[in-house]
Short mmCIF file of C-alpha atoms and ligand atoms in Angstrom, two decimals:
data_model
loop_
_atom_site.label_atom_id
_atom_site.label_comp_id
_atom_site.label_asym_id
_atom_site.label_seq_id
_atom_site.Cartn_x
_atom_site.Cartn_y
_atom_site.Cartn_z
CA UNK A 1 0.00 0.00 0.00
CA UNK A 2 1.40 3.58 -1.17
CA UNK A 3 2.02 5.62 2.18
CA UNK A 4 1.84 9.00 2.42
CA UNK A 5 3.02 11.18 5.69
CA UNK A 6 1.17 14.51 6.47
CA UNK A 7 0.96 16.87 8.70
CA UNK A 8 -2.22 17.78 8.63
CA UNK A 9 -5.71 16.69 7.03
CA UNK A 10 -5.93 17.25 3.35
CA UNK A 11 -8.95 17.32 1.64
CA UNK A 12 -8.97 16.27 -1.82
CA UNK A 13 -12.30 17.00 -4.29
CA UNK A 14 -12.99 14.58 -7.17
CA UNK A 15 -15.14 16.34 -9.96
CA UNK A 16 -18.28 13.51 -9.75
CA UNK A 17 -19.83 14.52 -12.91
CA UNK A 18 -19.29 11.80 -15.07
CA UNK A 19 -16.69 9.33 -15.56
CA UNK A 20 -14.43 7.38 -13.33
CA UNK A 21 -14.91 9.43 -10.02
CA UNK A 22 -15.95 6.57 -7.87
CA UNK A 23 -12.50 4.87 -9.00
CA UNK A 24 -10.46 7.70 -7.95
CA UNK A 25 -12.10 8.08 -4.87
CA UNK A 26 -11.58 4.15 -3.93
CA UNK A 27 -8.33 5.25 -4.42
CA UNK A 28 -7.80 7.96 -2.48
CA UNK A 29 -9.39 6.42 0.49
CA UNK A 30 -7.09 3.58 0.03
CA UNK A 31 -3.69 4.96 0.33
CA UNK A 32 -2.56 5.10 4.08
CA UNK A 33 -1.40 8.39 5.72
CA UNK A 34 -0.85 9.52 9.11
CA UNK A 35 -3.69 11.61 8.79
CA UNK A 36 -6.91 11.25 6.47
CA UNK A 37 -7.10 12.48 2.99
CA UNK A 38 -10.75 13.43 3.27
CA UNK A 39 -12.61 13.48 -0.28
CA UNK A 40 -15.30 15.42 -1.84
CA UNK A 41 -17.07 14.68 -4.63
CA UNK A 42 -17.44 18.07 -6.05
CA UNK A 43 -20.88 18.51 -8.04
CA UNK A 44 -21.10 22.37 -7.84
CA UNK A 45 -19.19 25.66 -7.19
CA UNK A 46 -19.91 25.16 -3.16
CA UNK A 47 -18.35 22.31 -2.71
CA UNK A 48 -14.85 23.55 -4.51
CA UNK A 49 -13.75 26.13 -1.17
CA UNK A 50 -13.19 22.91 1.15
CA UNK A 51 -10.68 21.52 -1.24
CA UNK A 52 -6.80 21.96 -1.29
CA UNK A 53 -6.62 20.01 -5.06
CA UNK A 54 -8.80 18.16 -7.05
CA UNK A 55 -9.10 15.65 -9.74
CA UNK A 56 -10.75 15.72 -12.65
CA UNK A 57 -11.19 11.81 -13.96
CA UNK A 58 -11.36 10.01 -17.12
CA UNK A 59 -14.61 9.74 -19.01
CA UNK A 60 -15.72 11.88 -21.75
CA UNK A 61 -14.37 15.74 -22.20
CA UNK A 62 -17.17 16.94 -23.87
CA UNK A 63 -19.84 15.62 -21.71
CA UNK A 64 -17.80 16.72 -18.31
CA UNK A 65 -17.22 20.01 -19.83
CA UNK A 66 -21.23 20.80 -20.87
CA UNK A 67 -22.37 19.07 -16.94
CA UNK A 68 -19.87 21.53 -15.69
CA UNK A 69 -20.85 24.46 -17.67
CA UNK A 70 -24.98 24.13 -16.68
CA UNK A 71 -23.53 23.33 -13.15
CA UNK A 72 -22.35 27.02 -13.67
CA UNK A 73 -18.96 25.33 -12.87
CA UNK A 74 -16.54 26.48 -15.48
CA UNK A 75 -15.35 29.93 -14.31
CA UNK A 76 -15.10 28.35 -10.33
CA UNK A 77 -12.85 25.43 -11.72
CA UNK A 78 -10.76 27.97 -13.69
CA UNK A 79 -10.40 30.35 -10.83
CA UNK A 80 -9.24 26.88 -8.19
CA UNK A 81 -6.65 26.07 -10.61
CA UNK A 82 -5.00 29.49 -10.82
CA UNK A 83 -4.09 29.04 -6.98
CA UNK A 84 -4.63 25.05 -6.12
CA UNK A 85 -3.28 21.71 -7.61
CA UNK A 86 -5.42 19.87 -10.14
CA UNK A 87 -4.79 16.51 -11.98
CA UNK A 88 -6.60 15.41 -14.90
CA UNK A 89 -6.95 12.31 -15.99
CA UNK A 90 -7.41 11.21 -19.58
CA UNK A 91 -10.46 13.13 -20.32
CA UNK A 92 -9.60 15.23 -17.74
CA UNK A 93 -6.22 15.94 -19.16
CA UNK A 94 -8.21 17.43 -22.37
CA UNK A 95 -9.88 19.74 -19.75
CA UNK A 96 -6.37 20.79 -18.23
CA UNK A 97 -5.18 21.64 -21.92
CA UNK A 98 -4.36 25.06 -23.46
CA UNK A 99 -5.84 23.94 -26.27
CA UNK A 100 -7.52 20.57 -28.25
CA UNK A 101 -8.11 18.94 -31.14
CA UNK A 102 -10.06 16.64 -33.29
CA UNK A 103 -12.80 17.91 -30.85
CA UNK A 104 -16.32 17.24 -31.63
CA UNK A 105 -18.56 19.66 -33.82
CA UNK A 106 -18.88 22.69 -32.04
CA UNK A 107 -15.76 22.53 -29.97
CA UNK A 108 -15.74 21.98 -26.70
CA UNK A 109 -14.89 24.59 -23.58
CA UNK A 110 -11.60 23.69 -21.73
CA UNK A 111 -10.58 24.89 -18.50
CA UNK A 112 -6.94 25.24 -19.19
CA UNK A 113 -4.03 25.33 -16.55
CA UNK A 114 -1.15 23.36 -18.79
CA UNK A 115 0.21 24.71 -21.59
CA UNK A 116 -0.15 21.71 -24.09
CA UNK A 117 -1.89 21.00 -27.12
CA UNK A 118 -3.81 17.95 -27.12
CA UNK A 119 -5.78 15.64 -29.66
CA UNK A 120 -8.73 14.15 -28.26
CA UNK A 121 -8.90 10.49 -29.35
CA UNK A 122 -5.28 10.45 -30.68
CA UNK A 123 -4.45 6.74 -30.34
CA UNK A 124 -7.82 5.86 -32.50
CA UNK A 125 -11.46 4.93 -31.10
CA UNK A 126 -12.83 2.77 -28.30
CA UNK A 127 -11.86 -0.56 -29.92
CA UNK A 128 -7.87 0.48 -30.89
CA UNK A 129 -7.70 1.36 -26.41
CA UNK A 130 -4.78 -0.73 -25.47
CA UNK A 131 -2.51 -1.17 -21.81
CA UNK A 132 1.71 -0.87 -21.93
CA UNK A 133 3.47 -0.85 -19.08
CA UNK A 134 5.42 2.09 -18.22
CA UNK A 135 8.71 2.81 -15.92
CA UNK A 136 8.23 5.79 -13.78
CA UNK A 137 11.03 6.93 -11.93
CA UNK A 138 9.23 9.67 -9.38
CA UNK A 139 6.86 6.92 -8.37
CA UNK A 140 7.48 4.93 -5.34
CA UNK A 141 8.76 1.79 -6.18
CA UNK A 142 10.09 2.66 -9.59
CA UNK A 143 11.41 -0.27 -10.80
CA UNK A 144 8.14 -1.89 -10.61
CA UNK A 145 6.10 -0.78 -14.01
CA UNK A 146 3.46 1.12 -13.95
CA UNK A 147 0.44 -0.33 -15.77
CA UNK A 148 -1.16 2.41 -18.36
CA UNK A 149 -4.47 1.88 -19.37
CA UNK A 150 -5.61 3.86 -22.82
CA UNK A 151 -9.15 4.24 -23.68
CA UNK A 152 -9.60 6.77 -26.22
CA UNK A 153 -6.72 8.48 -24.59
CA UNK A 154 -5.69 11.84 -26.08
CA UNK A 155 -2.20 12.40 -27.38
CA UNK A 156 -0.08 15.58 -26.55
CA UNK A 157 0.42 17.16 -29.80
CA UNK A 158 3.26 20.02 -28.73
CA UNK A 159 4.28 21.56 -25.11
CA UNK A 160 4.02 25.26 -25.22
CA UNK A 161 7.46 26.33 -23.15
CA UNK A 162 7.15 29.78 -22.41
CA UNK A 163 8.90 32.18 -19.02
CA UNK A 164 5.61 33.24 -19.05
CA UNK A 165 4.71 29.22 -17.56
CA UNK A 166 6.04 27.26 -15.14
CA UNK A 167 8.65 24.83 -16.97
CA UNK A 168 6.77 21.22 -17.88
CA UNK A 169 8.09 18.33 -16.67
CA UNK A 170 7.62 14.83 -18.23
CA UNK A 171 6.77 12.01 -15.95
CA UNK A 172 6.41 9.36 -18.57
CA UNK A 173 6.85 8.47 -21.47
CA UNK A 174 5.12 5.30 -24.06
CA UNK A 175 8.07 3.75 -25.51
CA UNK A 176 7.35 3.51 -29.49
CA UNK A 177 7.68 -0.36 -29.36
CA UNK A 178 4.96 -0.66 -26.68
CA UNK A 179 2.21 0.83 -28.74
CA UNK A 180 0.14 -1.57 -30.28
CA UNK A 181 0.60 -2.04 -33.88
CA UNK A 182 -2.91 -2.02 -34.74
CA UNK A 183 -3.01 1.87 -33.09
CA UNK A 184 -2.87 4.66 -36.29
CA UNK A 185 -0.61 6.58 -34.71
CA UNK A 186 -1.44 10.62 -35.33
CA UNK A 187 1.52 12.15 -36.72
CA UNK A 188 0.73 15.63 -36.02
CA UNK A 189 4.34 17.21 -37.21
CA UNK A 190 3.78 20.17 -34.96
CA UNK A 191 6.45 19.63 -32.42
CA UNK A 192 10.18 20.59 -33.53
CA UNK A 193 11.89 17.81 -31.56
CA UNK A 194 10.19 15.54 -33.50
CA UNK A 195 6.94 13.58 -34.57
CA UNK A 196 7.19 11.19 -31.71
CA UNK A 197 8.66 13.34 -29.22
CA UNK A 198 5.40 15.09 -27.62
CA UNK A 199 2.93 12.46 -28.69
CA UNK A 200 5.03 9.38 -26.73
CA UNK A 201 4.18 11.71 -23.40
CA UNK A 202 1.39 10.32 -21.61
CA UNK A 203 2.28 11.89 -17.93
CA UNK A 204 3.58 15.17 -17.19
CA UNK A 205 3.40 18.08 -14.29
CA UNK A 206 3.64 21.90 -14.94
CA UNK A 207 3.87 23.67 -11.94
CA UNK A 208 1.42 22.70 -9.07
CA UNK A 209 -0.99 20.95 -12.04
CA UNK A 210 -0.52 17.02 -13.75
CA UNK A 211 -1.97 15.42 -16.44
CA UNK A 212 -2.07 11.97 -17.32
CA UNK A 213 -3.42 10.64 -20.77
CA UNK A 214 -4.33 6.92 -18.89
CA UNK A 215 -6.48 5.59 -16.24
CA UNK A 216 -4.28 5.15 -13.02
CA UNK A 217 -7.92 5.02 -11.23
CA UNK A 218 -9.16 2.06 -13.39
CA UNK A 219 -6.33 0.19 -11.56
CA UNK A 220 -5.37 -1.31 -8.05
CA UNK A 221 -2.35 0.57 -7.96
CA UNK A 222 -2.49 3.79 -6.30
CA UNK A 223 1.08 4.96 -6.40
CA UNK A 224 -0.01 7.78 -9.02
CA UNK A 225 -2.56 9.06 -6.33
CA UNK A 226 0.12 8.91 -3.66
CA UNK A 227 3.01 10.66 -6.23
CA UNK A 228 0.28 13.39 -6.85
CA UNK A 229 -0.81 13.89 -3.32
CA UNK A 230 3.26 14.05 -2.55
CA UNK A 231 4.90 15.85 -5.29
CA UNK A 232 2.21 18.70 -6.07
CA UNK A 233 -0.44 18.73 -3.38
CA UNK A 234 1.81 18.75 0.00
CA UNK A 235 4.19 21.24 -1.09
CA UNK A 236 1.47 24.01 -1.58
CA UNK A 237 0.17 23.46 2.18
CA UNK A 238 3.80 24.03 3.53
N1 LIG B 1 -11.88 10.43 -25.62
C1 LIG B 1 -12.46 10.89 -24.40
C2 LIG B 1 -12.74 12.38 -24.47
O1 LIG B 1 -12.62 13.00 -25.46
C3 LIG B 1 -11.60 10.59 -23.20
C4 LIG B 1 -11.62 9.13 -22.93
C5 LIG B 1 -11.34 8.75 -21.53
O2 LIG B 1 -11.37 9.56 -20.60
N2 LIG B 1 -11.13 7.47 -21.35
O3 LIG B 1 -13.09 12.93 -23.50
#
């Protein structure tokens, strides 16, 4: 079990509007600190104040975004992530984006907070989602992989580096040989370093913020919660 030491209680919200809340929750209420992480599943602006980070979980961008816009919860979530740590999984990392694309007609509203261009979708449809192993070296444990589940997962098209942001730091990274060969890979040549550089990201922190393009919550391992609640939660309650 992942272990966690804290001084003092933390309470972490989970946006419970669709998708894979209850997962991340069971996760969060799994790993074992000296004090409790308490949880809140955050449904509208009210319940944000009692939070010190959130996390926004997998499901479906679109639909998350439009709940959270008629839950008049777009401009609150925008304003908690200028001062308090957020992590978004898969579609949740399409929230966290600058910017997206191959969005559905219309477009979709993002809440923003990393500066990376995204494509929803990028590794092909619900059929082509596939799991690789991945070696993370913050993680606890690091020599034991990390299992990455991709459904629909977006791909990070380009990091936008700027003085303006706080620098963006890759946590992980899909080797080239682990991606299934039946995936169409998206070569999106929009990244100087390289076709494959950006898009073989599927973990990264800028600043007090982390995406992830997988499903950490649709697993028994918690050792992403516990790296999140360590590396960008704690430090802002010093
Ligand atoms: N493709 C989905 C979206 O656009 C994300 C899929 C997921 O979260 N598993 O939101």
């Amino acid at each position: 079990m992942a272990y966690v030491q804290v001084s003092r209680n933390v309470t972490i919200g989970i946006l419970a509007l669709q998708g894979a809340f209850a997962e991340h929750q069971t996760a969060l209420q799994g790993l074992s600190c000296q004090k409790k992480i308490a949880v809140v599943l955050v449904r509208s602006a009210e319940d944000l104040p009692t939070c010190d980070a959130l996390i926004i979980p997998g499901g479906e961008s679109t639909t998350i975004a439009l709940l959270a816009k008629l839950a008049g919860l777009l401009e609150p979530l925008r304003t908690f992530l200028q001062k308090k740590p957020v992590w978004g999984t898969c579609a949740g990392a399409i929230l966290l984006a600058q910017a997206v694309e191959n969005t559905k007609k219309g477009g979709q509203e993002l809440l923003g907070g990393i500066s990376v261009t995204v494509a929803r979708n990028g590794w092909g449809s619900q059929v082509e989602s596939f799991e690789a192993p991945l070696s993370i070296d913050g993680l606890r444990d690091p020599t034991t992989p990390f299992m990455g589940v991709f459904i629909r997962a977006p791909v990070v098209l380009a990091l936008h580096r700027s003085t303006e942001n706080p620098p963006i730091e890759v946590i992980a990274r899909l080797p080239i040989n682990l991606v299934p060969k039946s995936q169409k890979l998206m070569v999106y040549d929009v990244d100087d370093s390289g076709p494959y550089d950006s898009q073989s990201i599927v973990a990264l922190r800028q600043g007090r913020h982390m995406l992830t393009t997988f499903h950490p919550e649709l697993t028994k391992d918690s050792r992403f919660h516990e790296y999140f609640v360590r590396t960008c939660v704690l430090p802002t309650l010093l």
